[in-house]
Amino acid sequence: MQTAPDAAGAPADTPLAAPANPPLISVVIPVRNEAPNIAPLVAEIEAALAGLAHEIVYVDDGSTDGTPAALREAAGTAPLRHLRHRASCGQSAAVITGVKAARGAWIATLDGDGQNDPADIPRLLARARGEMQAEPAPVLVAGHRVTRRDSWVKRRSSRIANRIRARLLGDATPDTGCGLKVFPRALFLDLPHFDHMHRFLPALVLRQGGQVVSEPVNHRPRVRGRSNYGTLDRLAVSIFDLFGVAWLQRRGSRPVVETVAGE
């Protein structure tokens, strides 16, 4: 993937100076042509995370509308940073760029269309921290859209993909397609990174020795704009990726490291 400059013109992989007090959680949002949704979603995130040290990291995946201007305006009212891909590289590439740039120990991912509810983030974060206290293993909390507000085509294709994925990967996750997830930044950085990886995060986390839990979340209809990442084409591509992830699972190994006396 080519180096992606941010809105200020600096490369996205340029080291960022760590603040004196880094945020607890970074909300990473990949977007492409979502200008009308920027300000309302930022306002909701600020309301949901009031009282929590946080930042918002938007990654503009090659938008051709007013998204860059909307992000610049929103940055004046919230702890928001934004980076930009010169050309669209896909949702997974945007998530990877955002997590690498994030400063928080915890990451929450959201879709940029406003269908995920930011009010769910504190509950997912509390669940994640509680799970890690009970069992010292990194955890991914995946949102589960119990009542989806999508078109019939999206719901149907998602059900088909989930059934096939669950059978082949055994990731025990009812809704891997939900954009709302919470996990430690360090865990994500240890995972293999590839196009469409965001669809297989539960399986990749399990392969890494982590734990995965699902949490019911609110899901809302899209009220502004239209989807900029396909549905049927995503389903076709994900089938090929599915076999690749299954291959990774079979080739994975987790050595148990023992401390040698005197070392």
Tab-separated table of C-alpha atoms in Angstrom:
chain	number	residue	atom	x	y	z
A	1	MET	CA	0.000	0.000	0.000
A	2	GLN	CA	1.346	3.410	-0.896
A	3	THR	CA	2.269	5.931	1.761
A	4	ALA	CA	-0.860	7.880	2.646
A	5	PRO	CA	-0.528	11.585	3.432
A	6	ASP	CA	-2.670	13.115	6.127
A	7	ALA	CA	-4.756	16.252	5.719
A	8	ALA	CA	-1.743	18.414	6.541
A	9	GLY	CA	0.367	16.768	3.842
A	10	ALA	CA	2.630	14.698	6.123
A	11	PRO	CA	2.907	10.946	5.455
A	12	ALA	CA	0.516	8.834	7.522
A	13	ASP	CA	3.392	6.684	8.744
A	14	THR	CA	5.379	9.661	10.029
A	15	PRO	CA	6.091	9.118	13.770
A	16	LEU	CA	3.710	11.180	15.888
A	17	ALA	CA	4.948	12.795	19.088
A	18	ALA	CA	3.404	11.085	22.115
A	19	PRO	CA	1.398	13.479	24.296
A	20	ALA	CA	2.243	13.892	27.979
A	21	ASN	CA	-1.055	12.226	28.890
A	22	PRO	CA	-2.086	9.810	26.140
A	23	PRO	CA	-5.809	9.056	25.856
A	24	LEU	CA	-7.304	5.895	27.289
A	25	ILE	CA	-9.130	5.107	24.060
A	26	SER	CA	-8.815	6.096	20.411
A	27	VAL	CA	-11.903	5.916	18.202
A	28	VAL	CA	-10.747	4.933	14.700
A	29	ILE	CA	-13.161	5.673	11.856
A	30	PRO	CA	-12.457	4.808	8.202
A	31	VAL	CA	-14.499	6.923	5.784
A	32	ARG	CA	-14.942	7.436	2.070
A	33	ASN	CA	-17.303	10.139	0.801
A	34	GLU	CA	-19.163	10.581	4.100
A	35	ALA	CA	-19.120	14.397	4.373
A	36	PRO	CA	-22.722	14.759	5.699
A	37	ASN	CA	-22.069	12.234	8.476
A	38	ILE	CA	-18.858	13.726	9.923
A	39	ALA	CA	-20.232	16.462	12.208
A	40	PRO	CA	-23.217	14.488	13.603
A	41	LEU	CA	-21.077	11.428	14.387
A	42	VAL	CA	-18.322	13.488	16.021
A	43	ALA	CA	-20.910	15.196	18.230
A	44	GLU	CA	-22.300	11.808	19.282
A	45	ILE	CA	-18.847	10.449	20.091
A	46	GLU	CA	-18.065	13.505	22.221
A	47	ALA	CA	-21.316	13.062	24.147
A	48	ALA	CA	-20.755	9.317	24.631
A	49	LEU	CA	-17.143	9.638	25.813
A	50	ALA	CA	-17.500	12.734	28.005
A	51	GLY	CA	-15.419	12.063	31.106
A	52	LEU	CA	-13.141	9.536	29.347
A	53	ALA	CA	-9.734	10.561	28.027
A	54	HIS	CA	-10.141	9.927	24.310
A	55	GLU	CA	-9.252	10.966	20.799
A	56	ILE	CA	-10.951	10.507	17.436
A	57	VAL	CA	-8.842	9.340	14.488
A	58	TYR	CA	-10.498	9.610	11.091
A	59	VAL	CA	-8.882	8.064	8.022
A	60	ASP	CA	-10.199	9.511	4.781
A	61	ASP	CA	-9.867	6.692	2.258
A	62	GLY	CA	-9.504	8.776	-0.891
A	63	SER	CA	-12.779	10.713	-0.670
A	64	THR	CA	-13.827	12.801	-3.653
A	65	ASP	CA	-16.578	14.809	-1.918
A	66	GLY	CA	-16.445	17.362	0.893
A	67	THR	CA	-15.133	14.922	3.506
A	68	PRO	CA	-11.704	16.624	3.908
A	69	ALA	CA	-13.326	20.008	4.554
A	70	ALA	CA	-15.832	18.475	6.979
A	71	LEU	CA	-12.995	16.840	8.903
A	72	ARG	CA	-11.022	20.072	9.118
A	73	GLU	CA	-14.073	21.829	10.517
A	74	ALA	CA	-14.809	19.057	13.034
A	75	ALA	CA	-11.203	19.117	14.254
A	76	GLY	CA	-11.849	22.596	15.651
A	77	THR	CA	-14.509	21.328	18.045
A	78	ALA	CA	-13.215	17.915	19.174
A	79	PRO	CA	-9.950	16.035	19.915
A	80	LEU	CA	-9.855	14.854	16.335
A	81	ARG	CA	-6.975	14.015	14.016
A	82	HIS	CA	-7.420	12.999	10.417
A	83	LEU	CA	-5.238	11.273	7.867
A	84	ARG	CA	-5.869	10.767	4.176
A	85	HIS	CA	-5.109	8.096	1.591
A	86	ARG	CA	-4.325	9.693	-1.783
A	87	ALA	CA	-6.413	6.969	-3.442
A	88	SER	CA	-8.917	4.560	-1.964
A	89	CYS	CA	-7.122	1.535	-0.540
A	90	GLY	CA	-10.103	-0.116	1.126
A	91	GLN	CA	-11.628	-0.227	4.589
A	92	SER	CA	-9.038	-2.547	6.128
A	93	ALA	CA	-6.156	-0.359	4.938
A	94	ALA	CA	-7.875	2.667	6.479
A	95	VAL	CA	-8.342	0.869	9.808
A	96	ILE	CA	-4.673	-0.183	9.802
A	97	THR	CA	-3.556	3.388	9.100
A	98	GLY	CA	-5.773	4.686	11.899
A	99	VAL	CA	-4.682	2.164	14.529
A	100	LYS	CA	-1.014	2.771	13.750
A	101	ALA	CA	-1.536	6.518	14.209
A	102	ALA	CA	-3.654	6.134	17.358
A	103	ARG	CA	-2.246	7.087	20.770
A	104	GLY	CA	-4.679	5.271	23.050
A	105	ALA	CA	-3.996	1.915	24.693
A	106	TRP	CA	-7.515	0.877	23.647
A	107	ILE	CA	-9.074	1.130	20.202
A	108	ALA	CA	-12.738	1.416	19.290
A	109	THR	CA	-13.617	1.129	15.607
A	110	LEU	CA	-16.779	2.613	14.124
A	111	ASP	CA	-18.214	2.737	10.635
A	112	GLY	CA	-18.420	6.313	9.372
A	113	ASP	CA	-22.000	6.134	8.117
A	114	GLY	CA	-23.659	6.753	11.490
A	115	GLN	CA	-25.269	3.313	11.740
A	116	ASN	CA	-23.129	2.267	14.723
A	117	ASP	CA	-24.133	3.990	17.968
A	118	PRO	CA	-21.200	5.644	19.805
A	119	ALA	CA	-23.207	5.393	23.047
A	120	ASP	CA	-22.302	1.673	23.066
A	121	ILE	CA	-18.545	2.321	23.267
A	122	PRO	CA	-18.244	2.807	27.074
A	123	ARG	CA	-20.107	-0.458	27.701
A	124	LEU	CA	-17.900	-2.407	25.286
A	125	LEU	CA	-14.782	-0.866	26.825
A	126	ALA	CA	-15.942	-1.810	30.335
A	127	ARG	CA	-16.636	-5.361	29.140
A	128	ALA	CA	-13.177	-5.613	27.575
A	129	ARG	CA	-11.373	-4.361	30.679
A	130	GLY	CA	-13.428	-6.679	32.875
A	131	GLU	CA	-12.644	-9.708	30.712
A	132	MET	CA	-8.918	-8.983	30.853
A	133	GLN	CA	-9.030	-8.656	34.626
A	134	ALA	CA	-10.779	-12.029	34.904
A	135	GLU	CA	-8.458	-13.729	32.416
A	136	PRO	CA	-5.043	-12.262	31.563
A	137	ALA	CA	-5.346	-12.587	27.794
A	138	PRO	CA	-5.933	-9.820	25.251
A	139	VAL	CA	-9.587	-9.505	24.304
A	140	LEU	CA	-11.644	-8.341	21.353
A	141	VAL	CA	-15.200	-7.264	22.139
A	142	ALA	CA	-17.231	-7.480	18.947
A	143	GLY	CA	-20.516	-5.672	18.551
A	144	HIS	CA	-23.508	-7.855	17.661
A	145	ARG	CA	-26.229	-6.078	15.687
A	146	VAL	CA	-29.145	-8.091	17.022
A	147	THR	CA	-31.631	-5.953	15.073
A	148	ARG	CA	-30.041	-4.808	11.836
A	149	ARG	CA	-31.303	-1.697	10.027
A	150	ASP	CA	-30.026	-2.575	6.578
A	151	SER	CA	-31.481	-3.550	3.233
A	152	TRP	CA	-32.649	-7.112	2.614
A	153	VAL	CA	-29.674	-7.681	0.281
A	154	LYS	CA	-27.167	-6.664	2.949
A	155	ARG	CA	-28.836	-8.740	5.649
A	156	ARG	CA	-29.069	-11.799	3.417
A	157	SER	CA	-25.485	-11.623	2.145
A	158	SER	CA	-24.255	-11.120	5.710
A	159	ARG	CA	-26.124	-14.192	6.955
A	160	ILE	CA	-24.649	-16.324	4.168
A	161	ALA	CA	-21.128	-15.045	4.831
A	162	ASN	CA	-21.471	-15.564	8.594
A	163	ARG	CA	-22.598	-19.164	8.188
A	164	ILE	CA	-19.770	-20.070	5.835
A	165	ARG	CA	-17.212	-18.259	7.956
A	166	ALA	CA	-18.369	-19.849	11.207
A	167	ARG	CA	-18.205	-23.323	9.681
A	168	LEU	CA	-14.702	-22.897	8.263
A	169	LEU	CA	-13.074	-20.751	10.941
A	170	GLY	CA	-14.964	-21.690	14.107
A	171	ASP	CA	-14.636	-18.157	15.471
A	172	ALA	CA	-17.908	-18.419	17.466
A	173	THR	CA	-18.844	-14.835	16.570
A	174	PRO	CA	-22.397	-14.136	15.366
A	175	ASP	CA	-21.650	-10.820	13.625
A	176	THR	CA	-18.096	-10.241	12.436
A	177	GLY	CA	-19.313	-7.575	9.999
A	178	CYS	CA	-20.267	-5.104	12.723
A	179	GLY	CA	-17.944	-2.108	12.519
A	180	LEU	CA	-18.154	-1.458	16.272
A	181	LYS	CA	-15.352	-3.306	18.050
A	182	VAL	CA	-13.115	-2.589	21.055
A	183	PHE	CA	-9.655	-4.111	21.560
A	184	PRO	CA	-6.150	-3.257	22.809
A	185	ARG	CA	-4.044	-1.423	20.257
A	186	ALA	CA	-1.078	-3.732	20.958
A	187	LEU	CA	-3.192	-6.780	20.097
A	188	PHE	CA	-4.157	-5.374	16.689
A	189	LEU	CA	-0.566	-4.469	15.845
A	190	ASP	CA	0.472	-8.101	16.431
A	191	LEU	CA	-2.043	-9.453	13.902
A	192	PRO	CA	-1.252	-10.171	10.244
A	193	HIS	CA	-2.395	-7.223	8.136
A	194	PHE	CA	-3.951	-7.732	4.705
A	195	ASP	CA	-6.787	-6.391	2.570
A	196	HIS	CA	-10.233	-7.197	4.055
A	197	MET	CA	-8.683	-8.309	7.359
A	198	HIS	CA	-11.254	-6.282	9.320
A	199	ARG	CA	-13.861	-8.905	8.391
A	200	PHE	CA	-11.855	-11.646	10.101
A	201	LEU	CA	-10.653	-9.961	13.282
A	202	PRO	CA	-12.235	-12.531	15.671
A	203	ALA	CA	-10.531	-15.463	13.927
A	204	LEU	CA	-7.206	-13.602	13.788
A	205	VAL	CA	-7.411	-12.701	17.489
A	206	LEU	CA	-8.120	-16.323	18.438
A	207	ARG	CA	-5.180	-17.433	16.312
A	208	GLN	CA	-3.036	-14.966	18.251
A	209	GLY	CA	-4.072	-16.523	21.572
A	210	GLY	CA	-6.566	-13.822	22.512
A	211	GLN	CA	-10.184	-14.123	23.569
A	212	VAL	CA	-13.278	-12.928	21.709
A	213	VAL	CA	-16.627	-11.985	23.215
A	214	SER	CA	-19.723	-10.527	21.572
A	215	GLU	CA	-21.866	-7.765	23.008
A	216	PRO	CA	-25.309	-6.701	21.701
A	217	VAL	CA	-25.233	-3.176	20.257
A	218	ASN	CA	-27.658	-0.733	18.750
A	219	HIS	CA	-27.868	-0.475	14.975
A	220	ARG	CA	-29.487	2.382	13.108
A	221	PRO	CA	-30.644	3.000	9.549
A	222	ARG	CA	-28.464	5.150	7.330
A	223	VAL	CA	-30.037	8.599	7.090
A	224	ARG	CA	-27.390	10.488	5.071
A	225	GLY	CA	-25.482	9.543	1.939
A	226	ARG	CA	-25.080	6.060	0.553
A	227	SER	CA	-22.786	3.077	1.003
A	228	ASN	CA	-19.385	3.509	-0.628
A	229	TYR	CA	-18.138	-0.053	-0.169
A	230	GLY	CA	-20.010	-2.701	-2.212
A	231	THR	CA	-22.164	-5.560	-0.887
A	232	LEU	CA	-22.263	-8.392	-3.400
A	233	ASP	CA	-18.682	-7.726	-4.519
A	234	ARG	CA	-17.542	-7.811	-0.876
A	235	LEU	CA	-19.235	-11.185	-0.443
A	236	ALA	CA	-17.409	-12.624	-3.471
A	237	VAL	CA	-14.035	-11.275	-2.352
A	238	SER	CA	-14.514	-12.446	1.246
A	239	ILE	CA	-14.906	-16.061	0.080
A	240	PHE	CA	-11.342	-16.013	-1.280
A	241	ASP	CA	-10.086	-14.295	1.869
A	242	LEU	CA	-11.882	-16.883	3.979
A	243	PHE	CA	-9.747	-19.697	2.608
A	244	GLY	CA	-6.634	-17.590	3.179
A	245	VAL	CA	-7.519	-17.051	6.841
A	246	ALA	CA	-8.288	-20.762	7.224
A	247	TRP	CA	-4.798	-21.433	5.848
A	248	LEU	CA	-3.315	-19.007	8.383
A	249	GLN	CA	-5.119	-20.812	11.200
A	250	ARG	CA	-3.667	-24.158	10.201
A	251	ARG	CA	-0.153	-22.711	9.943
A	252	GLY	CA	-0.293	-20.780	13.216
A	253	SER	CA	1.527	-21.843	16.380
A	254	ARG	CA	1.813	-20.240	19.799
A	255	PRO	CA	5.003	-21.264	21.612
A	256	VAL	CA	4.939	-21.370	25.396
A	257	VAL	CA	7.953	-19.406	26.616
A	258	GLU	CA	9.526	-20.520	29.892
A	259	THR	CA	11.926	-18.530	32.020
A	260	VAL	CA	15.275	-20.268	32.347
A	261	ALA	CA	16.803	-20.134	35.842
A	262	GLY	CA	19.822	-17.852	35.977
A	263	GLU	CA	18.995	-16.079	32.725
